[in-house]
Structures are given as structure tokens and as C-alpha cells.
Short mmCIF file of N, CA, C and O in Angstrom, two decimals:
data_model
loop_
_atom_site.label_atom_id
_atom_site.label_comp_id
_atom_site.label_asym_id
_atom_site.label_seq_id
_atom_site.Cartn_x
_atom_site.Cartn_y
_atom_site.Cartn_z
N MET A 1218 10.69 -13.18 4.95
CA MET A 1218 10.47 -12.87 6.35
C MET A 1218 9.31 -11.89 6.49
O MET A 1218 9.25 -10.89 5.81
N ARG A 1219 8.40 -12.19 7.37
CA ARG A 1219 7.25 -11.32 7.57
C ARG A 1219 7.52 -10.41 8.76
O ARG A 1219 7.96 -10.85 9.81
N THR A 1220 7.23 -9.14 8.58
CA THR A 1220 7.44 -8.18 9.66
C THR A 1220 6.13 -7.50 9.98
O THR A 1220 5.27 -7.33 9.13
N THR A 1221 6.00 -7.10 11.22
CA THR A 1221 4.79 -6.39 11.62
C THR A 1221 4.93 -4.91 11.29
O THR A 1221 6.03 -4.40 11.08
N ILE A 1222 3.82 -4.24 11.27
CA ILE A 1222 3.81 -2.80 11.04
C ILE A 1222 4.07 -2.13 12.39
O ILE A 1222 3.44 -2.50 13.39
N PRO A 1223 4.98 -1.17 12.46
CA PRO A 1223 5.27 -0.52 13.74
C PRO A 1223 4.01 0.08 14.37
O PRO A 1223 3.11 0.54 13.67
N MET A 1224 3.95 0.04 15.69
CA MET A 1224 2.78 0.50 16.43
C MET A 1224 2.39 1.94 16.07
O MET A 1224 1.22 2.23 15.88
N PHE A 1225 3.36 2.84 15.97
CA PHE A 1225 3.04 4.23 15.66
C PHE A 1225 2.41 4.34 14.27
O PHE A 1225 1.51 5.14 14.05
N ALA A 1226 2.87 3.53 13.33
CA ALA A 1226 2.31 3.55 11.98
C ALA A 1226 0.89 2.99 11.98
O ALA A 1226 0.01 3.50 11.27
N GLN A 1227 0.63 1.98 12.79
CA GLN A 1227 -0.72 1.43 12.92
C GLN A 1227 -1.68 2.50 13.45
O GLN A 1227 -2.75 2.73 12.89
N LYS A 1228 -1.26 3.16 14.52
CA LYS A 1228 -2.13 4.17 15.15
C LYS A 1228 -2.37 5.36 14.22
O LYS A 1228 -3.49 5.85 14.11
N LEU A 1229 -1.32 5.84 13.56
CA LEU A 1229 -1.45 6.97 12.64
C LEU A 1229 -2.35 6.61 11.46
O LEU A 1229 -3.26 7.36 11.11
N SER A 1230 -2.11 5.46 10.86
CA SER A 1230 -2.93 5.02 9.72
C SER A 1230 -4.38 4.86 10.12
O SER A 1230 -5.29 5.28 9.41
N LEU A 1231 -4.60 4.26 11.27
CA LEU A 1231 -5.96 4.06 11.77
C LEU A 1231 -6.67 5.40 11.97
O LEU A 1231 -7.82 5.58 11.55
N MET A 1232 -5.98 6.36 12.57
CA MET A 1232 -6.57 7.68 12.80
C MET A 1232 -6.91 8.37 11.47
O MET A 1232 -8.00 8.95 11.32
N LEU A 1233 -6.02 8.31 10.51
CA LEU A 1233 -6.27 8.95 9.22
C LEU A 1233 -7.49 8.35 8.52
O LEU A 1233 -8.30 9.07 7.93
N ILE A 1234 -7.65 7.04 8.61
CA ILE A 1234 -8.78 6.38 7.97
C ILE A 1234 -10.08 6.64 8.74
O ILE A 1234 -11.11 6.99 8.15
N LYS A 1235 -10.04 6.52 10.06
CA LYS A 1235 -11.25 6.70 10.89
C LYS A 1235 -11.84 8.10 10.74
O LYS A 1235 -13.04 8.27 10.75
N PHE A 1236 -10.97 9.11 10.67
CA PHE A 1236 -11.45 10.49 10.61
C PHE A 1236 -11.56 10.99 9.17
O PHE A 1236 -11.64 12.19 8.93
N ASN A 1237 -11.56 10.06 8.22
CA ASN A 1237 -11.72 10.38 6.80
C ASN A 1237 -10.71 11.42 6.32
O ASN A 1237 -11.04 12.27 5.50
N LEU A 1238 -9.50 11.35 6.84
CA LEU A 1238 -8.44 12.26 6.40
C LEU A 1238 -7.67 11.70 5.22
O LEU A 1238 -6.86 12.40 4.63
N THR A 1239 -7.91 10.45 4.93
CA THR A 1239 -7.32 9.82 3.75
C THR A 1239 -8.28 8.76 3.24
O THR A 1239 -9.16 8.32 3.95
N LYS A 1240 -8.09 8.39 2.00
CA LYS A 1240 -8.89 7.35 1.38
C LYS A 1240 -7.96 6.25 0.91
O LYS A 1240 -6.77 6.49 0.67
N ILE A 1241 -8.49 5.06 0.78
CA ILE A 1241 -7.68 3.94 0.32
C ILE A 1241 -7.05 4.28 -1.02
O ILE A 1241 -5.88 3.99 -1.27
N SER A 1242 -7.81 4.94 -1.89
CA SER A 1242 -7.30 5.29 -3.22
C SER A 1242 -6.14 6.27 -3.16
O SER A 1242 -5.39 6.41 -4.11
N GLU A 1243 -5.98 6.98 -2.03
CA GLU A 1243 -4.90 7.94 -1.88
C GLU A 1243 -3.61 7.30 -1.34
O GLU A 1243 -2.58 7.95 -1.31
N ILE A 1244 -3.69 6.05 -0.92
CA ILE A 1244 -2.49 5.37 -0.46
C ILE A 1244 -1.64 5.08 -1.69
O ILE A 1244 -2.12 4.44 -2.63
N PRO A 1245 -0.41 5.56 -1.71
CA PRO A 1245 0.39 5.51 -2.93
C PRO A 1245 0.62 4.12 -3.50
O PRO A 1245 0.69 3.95 -4.69
N HIS A 1246 0.74 3.14 -2.65
CA HIS A 1246 1.00 1.78 -3.14
C HIS A 1246 0.00 0.83 -2.50
O HIS A 1246 -0.05 0.73 -1.27
N LEU A 1247 -0.78 0.17 -3.32
CA LEU A 1247 -1.73 -0.80 -2.78
C LEU A 1247 -1.00 -1.96 -2.12
O LEU A 1247 -1.59 -2.70 -1.35
N LYS A 1248 0.30 -2.08 -2.38
CA LYS A 1248 1.08 -3.11 -1.69
C LYS A 1248 1.09 -2.84 -0.19
O LYS A 1248 1.18 -3.77 0.61
N THR A 1249 0.99 -1.57 0.19
CA THR A 1249 0.93 -1.21 1.60
C THR A 1249 -0.33 -1.80 2.22
O THR A 1249 -0.29 -2.37 3.31
N VAL A 1250 -1.45 -1.67 1.53
CA VAL A 1250 -2.71 -2.22 2.01
C VAL A 1250 -2.62 -3.74 2.09
O VAL A 1250 -3.00 -4.35 3.08
N SER A 1251 -2.08 -4.34 1.05
CA SER A 1251 -1.99 -5.79 1.03
C SER A 1251 -1.06 -6.30 2.13
O SER A 1251 -1.30 -7.34 2.72
N HIS A 1252 -0.02 -5.54 2.45
CA HIS A 1252 0.90 -5.94 3.52
C HIS A 1252 0.17 -6.03 4.85
O HIS A 1252 0.47 -6.90 5.67
N CYS A 1253 -0.79 -5.16 5.06
CA CYS A 1253 -1.54 -5.16 6.32
C CYS A 1253 -2.25 -6.48 6.56
O CYS A 1253 -2.42 -6.89 7.70
N PHE A 1254 -2.68 -7.14 5.50
CA PHE A 1254 -3.39 -8.40 5.66
C PHE A 1254 -2.50 -9.61 5.50
O PHE A 1254 -2.66 -10.60 6.20
N ARG A 1255 -1.57 -9.57 4.60
CA ARG A 1255 -0.80 -10.77 4.26
C ARG A 1255 0.10 -11.27 5.38
O ARG A 1255 0.24 -12.46 5.56
N PHE A 1256 0.74 -10.38 6.12
CA PHE A 1256 1.71 -10.88 7.08
C PHE A 1256 1.06 -11.62 8.23
O PHE A 1256 1.70 -12.39 8.91
N SER A 1257 -0.22 -11.46 8.44
CA SER A 1257 -0.85 -12.07 9.60
C SER A 1257 -1.64 -13.33 9.31
O SER A 1257 -2.29 -13.86 10.18
N LEU A 1258 -1.59 -13.82 8.08
CA LEU A 1258 -2.37 -15.03 7.78
C LEU A 1258 -1.89 -16.23 8.57
O LEU A 1258 -2.66 -17.12 8.88
N GLY A 1259 -0.63 -16.27 8.91
CA GLY A 1259 -0.09 -17.42 9.64
C GLY A 1259 -0.10 -17.20 11.14
O GLY A 1259 -1.00 -17.63 11.84
N ASP A 1260 0.90 -16.51 11.64
CA ASP A 1260 1.08 -16.32 13.08
C ASP A 1260 0.26 -15.13 13.57
O ASP A 1260 0.53 -13.99 13.21
N LEU A 1261 -0.74 -15.40 14.40
CA LEU A 1261 -1.61 -14.33 14.91
C LEU A 1261 -1.21 -13.89 16.32
O LEU A 1261 -1.83 -13.01 16.88
N SER A 1262 -0.17 -14.50 16.86
CA SER A 1262 0.21 -14.19 18.23
C SER A 1262 0.73 -12.76 18.39
O SER A 1262 0.73 -12.22 19.49
N CYS A 1263 1.14 -12.12 17.29
CA CYS A 1263 1.64 -10.75 17.38
C CYS A 1263 0.54 -9.71 17.16
O CYS A 1263 0.80 -8.51 17.17
N ALA A 1264 -0.69 -10.15 16.96
CA ALA A 1264 -1.80 -9.22 16.72
C ALA A 1264 -2.09 -8.41 17.99
O ALA A 1264 -2.02 -8.92 19.10
N ASN A 1265 -2.37 -7.12 17.80
CA ASN A 1265 -2.79 -6.26 18.90
C ASN A 1265 -4.03 -5.50 18.47
O ASN A 1265 -4.43 -5.55 17.31
N VAL A 1266 -4.65 -4.80 19.39
CA VAL A 1266 -5.92 -4.13 19.10
C VAL A 1266 -5.76 -3.11 17.98
O VAL A 1266 -6.59 -3.03 17.07
N ASN A 1267 -4.69 -2.32 17.99
CA ASN A 1267 -4.48 -1.31 16.94
C ASN A 1267 -4.32 -1.98 15.58
O ASN A 1267 -4.84 -1.51 14.57
N ASP A 1268 -3.60 -3.07 15.56
CA ASP A 1268 -3.36 -3.83 14.35
C ASP A 1268 -4.69 -4.33 13.77
O ASP A 1268 -4.97 -4.17 12.58
N VAL A 1269 -5.51 -4.91 14.62
CA VAL A 1269 -6.81 -5.43 14.18
C VAL A 1269 -7.74 -4.28 13.77
O VAL A 1269 -8.41 -4.36 12.74
N GLU A 1270 -7.75 -3.20 14.54
CA GLU A 1270 -8.61 -2.06 14.19
C GLU A 1270 -8.21 -1.46 12.85
O GLU A 1270 -9.07 -1.03 12.08
N LEU A 1271 -6.92 -1.43 12.55
CA LEU A 1271 -6.46 -0.91 11.27
C LEU A 1271 -6.99 -1.78 10.13
O LEU A 1271 -7.51 -1.29 9.14
N ARG A 1272 -6.89 -3.08 10.28
CA ARG A 1272 -7.40 -3.98 9.24
C ARG A 1272 -8.91 -3.87 9.08
O ARG A 1272 -9.43 -3.92 7.97
N VAL A 1273 -9.61 -3.72 10.20
CA VAL A 1273 -11.06 -3.55 10.14
C VAL A 1273 -11.40 -2.27 9.39
O VAL A 1273 -12.26 -2.26 8.51
N ALA A 1274 -10.71 -1.17 9.71
CA ALA A 1274 -10.95 0.10 9.03
C ALA A 1274 -10.67 -0.01 7.54
O ALA A 1274 -11.43 0.51 6.71
N LEU A 1275 -9.60 -0.70 7.18
CA LEU A 1275 -9.27 -0.89 5.77
C LEU A 1275 -10.35 -1.72 5.07
O LEU A 1275 -10.79 -1.38 3.97
N ALA A 1276 -10.75 -2.80 5.70
CA ALA A 1276 -11.75 -3.68 5.09
C ALA A 1276 -13.09 -3.00 4.91
O ALA A 1276 -13.81 -3.25 3.94
N LEU A 1277 -13.43 -2.10 5.83
CA LEU A 1277 -14.74 -1.45 5.78
C LEU A 1277 -14.72 -0.09 5.07
O LEU A 1277 -15.77 0.53 4.93
N ALA A 1278 -13.56 0.35 4.64
CA ALA A 1278 -13.48 1.64 3.95
C ALA A 1278 -14.36 1.63 2.70
O ALA A 1278 -14.40 0.64 1.96
N GLN A 1279 -15.09 2.71 2.49
CA GLN A 1279 -16.04 2.78 1.38
C GLN A 1279 -15.38 2.61 0.02
O GLN A 1279 -15.99 2.06 -0.89
N ASP A 1280 -14.16 3.07 -0.12
CA ASP A 1280 -13.51 2.96 -1.42
C ASP A 1280 -12.60 1.74 -1.55
O ASP A 1280 -11.85 1.62 -2.49
N MET A 1281 -12.74 0.80 -0.61
CA MET A 1281 -11.97 -0.44 -0.71
C MET A 1281 -12.58 -1.33 -1.79
O MET A 1281 -13.78 -1.56 -1.81
N ASP A 1282 -11.76 -1.78 -2.69
CA ASP A 1282 -12.20 -2.63 -3.79
C ASP A 1282 -12.48 -4.05 -3.27
O ASP A 1282 -11.59 -4.69 -2.74
N PRO A 1283 -13.72 -4.54 -3.40
CA PRO A 1283 -14.05 -5.89 -2.93
C PRO A 1283 -13.17 -6.97 -3.57
O PRO A 1283 -12.87 -7.97 -2.94
N LYS A 1284 -12.75 -6.74 -4.81
CA LYS A 1284 -11.88 -7.71 -5.47
C LYS A 1284 -10.53 -7.81 -4.76
O LYS A 1284 -9.96 -8.89 -4.63
N LEU A 1285 -10.03 -6.65 -4.30
CA LEU A 1285 -8.77 -6.64 -3.57
C LEU A 1285 -8.93 -7.40 -2.25
O LEU A 1285 -8.07 -8.19 -1.87
N LEU A 1286 -10.05 -7.18 -1.57
CA LEU A 1286 -10.30 -7.91 -0.32
C LEU A 1286 -10.31 -9.41 -0.57
O LEU A 1286 -9.78 -10.19 0.22
N SER A 1287 -10.89 -9.81 -1.67
CA SER A 1287 -10.94 -11.23 -2.03
C SER A 1287 -9.53 -11.76 -2.31
O SER A 1287 -9.15 -12.83 -1.83
N GLN A 1288 -8.75 -11.00 -3.08
CA GLN A 1288 -7.38 -11.41 -3.40
C GLN A 1288 -6.52 -11.52 -2.15
O GLN A 1288 -5.63 -12.36 -2.06
N LEU A 1289 -6.79 -10.65 -1.18
CA LEU A 1289 -6.00 -10.63 0.05
C LEU A 1289 -6.46 -11.69 1.05
O LEU A 1289 -5.92 -11.79 2.14
N LYS A 1290 -7.48 -12.44 0.67
CA LYS A 1290 -8.01 -13.52 1.52
C LYS A 1290 -8.43 -12.99 2.88
O LYS A 1290 -8.12 -13.58 3.92
N VAL A 1291 -9.14 -11.85 2.87
CA VAL A 1291 -9.57 -11.22 4.12
C VAL A 1291 -10.50 -12.13 4.91
O VAL A 1291 -10.41 -12.21 6.13
N THR A 1292 -11.38 -12.86 4.22
CA THR A 1292 -12.28 -13.76 4.96
C THR A 1292 -11.49 -14.87 5.66
O THR A 1292 -11.84 -15.27 6.76
N ARG A 1293 -10.42 -15.32 5.03
CA ARG A 1293 -9.56 -16.32 5.68
C ARG A 1293 -8.90 -15.74 6.92
O ARG A 1293 -8.82 -16.39 7.96
N TRP A 1294 -8.43 -14.49 6.80
CA TRP A 1294 -7.82 -13.81 7.95
C TRP A 1294 -8.84 -13.67 9.07
O TRP A 1294 -8.54 -13.94 10.24
N ILE A 1295 -10.08 -13.27 8.73
CA ILE A 1295 -11.13 -13.11 9.74
C ILE A 1295 -11.38 -14.45 10.43
O ILE A 1295 -11.46 -14.52 11.66
N GLY A 1296 -11.53 -15.51 9.65
CA GLY A 1296 -11.76 -16.83 10.22
C GLY A 1296 -10.63 -17.28 11.13
O GLY A 1296 -10.86 -17.78 12.23
N ASN A 1297 -9.38 -17.10 10.66
CA ASN A 1297 -8.22 -17.47 11.48
C ASN A 1297 -8.19 -16.69 12.78
O ASN A 1297 -7.92 -17.25 13.85
N LEU A 1298 -8.44 -15.39 12.69
CA LEU A 1298 -8.38 -14.56 13.89
C LEU A 1298 -9.53 -14.88 14.84
O LEU A 1298 -9.34 -14.94 16.05
N LEU A 1299 -10.72 -15.12 14.31
CA LEU A 1299 -11.85 -15.51 15.18
C LEU A 1299 -11.54 -16.80 15.93
O LEU A 1299 -11.84 -16.91 17.12
N GLU A 1300 -10.97 -17.75 15.23
CA GLU A 1300 -10.60 -19.02 15.88
C GLU A 1300 -9.56 -18.79 16.97
O GLU A 1300 -9.66 -19.31 18.07
N PHE A 1301 -8.55 -17.97 16.67
CA PHE A 1301 -7.49 -17.66 17.63
C PHE A 1301 -8.06 -16.93 18.84
O PHE A 1301 -7.77 -17.27 19.99
N VAL A 1302 -8.89 -15.92 18.58
CA VAL A 1302 -9.47 -15.10 19.64
C VAL A 1302 -10.37 -15.94 20.55
O VAL A 1302 -10.33 -15.84 21.77
N HIS A 1303 -11.17 -16.79 19.94
CA HIS A 1303 -12.07 -17.65 20.71
C HIS A 1303 -11.25 -18.63 21.57
O HIS A 1303 -11.56 -18.84 22.74
N GLY A 1304 -10.23 -19.22 20.97
CA GLY A 1304 -9.38 -20.17 21.70
C GLY A 1304 -8.66 -19.55 22.87
O GLY A 1304 -8.45 -20.20 23.90
N LYS A 1305 -8.27 -18.29 22.74
CA LYS A 1305 -7.54 -17.59 23.81
C LYS A 1305 -8.47 -16.79 24.72
O LYS A 1305 -8.03 -16.15 25.66
N ASN A 1306 -9.78 -16.79 24.40
CA ASN A 1306 -10.78 -16.07 25.18
C ASN A 1306 -10.44 -14.58 25.31
O ASN A 1306 -10.46 -14.01 26.39
N LEU A 1307 -10.13 -13.95 24.17
CA LEU A 1307 -9.77 -12.53 24.14
C LEU A 1307 -11.01 -11.71 23.80
O LEU A 1307 -11.32 -11.46 22.64
N GLU A 1308 -11.72 -11.29 24.82
CA GLU A 1308 -13.00 -10.61 24.65
C GLU A 1308 -12.92 -9.34 23.80
O GLU A 1308 -13.78 -9.09 22.97
N ASP A 1309 -11.88 -8.51 24.01
CA ASP A 1309 -11.80 -7.25 23.28
C ASP A 1309 -11.66 -7.47 21.77
O ASP A 1309 -12.24 -6.75 20.97
N PHE A 1310 -10.93 -8.48 21.37
CA PHE A 1310 -10.81 -8.81 19.95
C PHE A 1310 -12.10 -9.41 19.41
O PHE A 1310 -12.48 -9.13 18.28
N LEU A 1311 -12.74 -10.25 20.21
CA LEU A 1311 -13.94 -10.94 19.75
C LEU A 1311 -15.03 -9.93 19.38
O LEU A 1311 -15.65 -10.03 18.32
N LYS A 1312 -15.23 -8.95 20.22
CA LYS A 1312 -16.24 -7.91 19.96
C LYS A 1312 -15.91 -7.16 18.66
O LYS A 1312 -16.78 -6.92 17.83
N LEU A 1313 -14.68 -6.82 18.49
CA LEU A 1313 -14.22 -6.11 17.30
C LEU A 1313 -14.44 -6.95 16.04
O LEU A 1313 -14.94 -6.47 15.02
N MET A 1314 -14.07 -8.21 16.10
CA MET A 1314 -14.20 -9.09 14.95
C MET A 1314 -15.66 -9.37 14.60
O MET A 1314 -16.01 -9.43 13.43
N LEU A 1315 -16.49 -9.54 15.60
CA LEU A 1315 -17.91 -9.76 15.34
C LEU A 1315 -18.53 -8.52 14.71
O LEU A 1315 -19.40 -8.62 13.85
N GLY A 1316 -18.08 -7.33 15.13
CA GLY A 1316 -18.53 -6.08 14.52
C GLY A 1316 -18.14 -6.03 13.04
O GLY A 1316 -18.92 -5.58 12.19
N LEU A 1317 -16.94 -6.47 12.73
CA LEU A 1317 -16.47 -6.51 11.35
C LEU A 1317 -17.34 -7.48 10.53
O LEU A 1317 -17.77 -7.14 9.43
N CYS A 1318 -17.58 -8.66 11.07
CA CYS A 1318 -18.41 -9.65 10.36
C CYS A 1318 -19.80 -9.09 10.08
O CYS A 1318 -20.32 -9.22 8.96
N LYS A 1319 -20.37 -8.43 11.06
CA LYS A 1319 -21.71 -7.85 10.89
C LYS A 1319 -21.70 -6.78 9.80
O LYS A 1319 -22.56 -6.75 8.94
N ALA A 1320 -20.70 -5.91 9.85
CA ALA A 1320 -20.61 -4.82 8.85
C ALA A 1320 -20.41 -5.37 7.46
O ALA A 1320 -21.00 -4.86 6.49
N LEU A 1321 -19.59 -6.39 7.30
CA LEU A 1321 -19.36 -6.98 5.98
C LEU A 1321 -20.62 -7.65 5.45
O LEU A 1321 -20.90 -7.61 4.24
N LEU A 1322 -21.40 -8.27 6.33
CA LEU A 1322 -22.63 -8.91 5.91
C LEU A 1322 -23.68 -7.89 5.47
O LEU A 1322 -24.46 -8.14 4.55
N LEU A 1323 -23.70 -6.74 6.15
CA LEU A 1323 -24.67 -5.70 5.80
C LEU A 1323 -24.29 -5.06 4.49
O LEU A 1323 -25.05 -4.62 3.72
#
């Protein structure tokens, strides 16, 4: 059974990463990082802005291991979410996702 990350945990984690108060390497279990990406590969209907921003922050973190991103199929998640966002015409997500794509390409 796949469960979402509680909203308060999403917001707290996002704040810690955005303000450089923690690093990916300081997260005690990399399973926590992998959970952020794995549960959403299928059903994207439960995605919210905080949830997406947290994944973007994790993917773009300087100390994020590119091999881990590959193992977590982050590009597949990005593609699935872009397709979902475009189909539902969700402008706020689209801007965020395009920013992520641009940053990953750079």
C-alpha cells in the first residue's frame, strides 16, 4: 500500500532543504528520500504543490547522488507528472515542473 507524506512533513522537509538547514547526506535513511519519489509513480491525483516542491528540492539538491535519481526513476516521474499536469491544465504545477527540467538540463 502506498501512502502519501503528511502535509506538515512535506512543508517542514521543504523548508529545511530550501534554507540549507539540512543536506541529503544528513537524512538518516535514504529510504526516506526514495519514498518521496516512489509512491507517486502511479497515481498522481494526490499530488499537491508542497509535495512537488519537495521532490524538486530533493532532485536539485547539490549533494543528491545522480545514480540515486536514476534508480528512483525521477525522469519517469517528471514525464508522468508533466503529462498529468498538461492534461489537467494545472498552470502552477507546469511552471514548477518546467523549472525543474531546465535546472536538470543545466
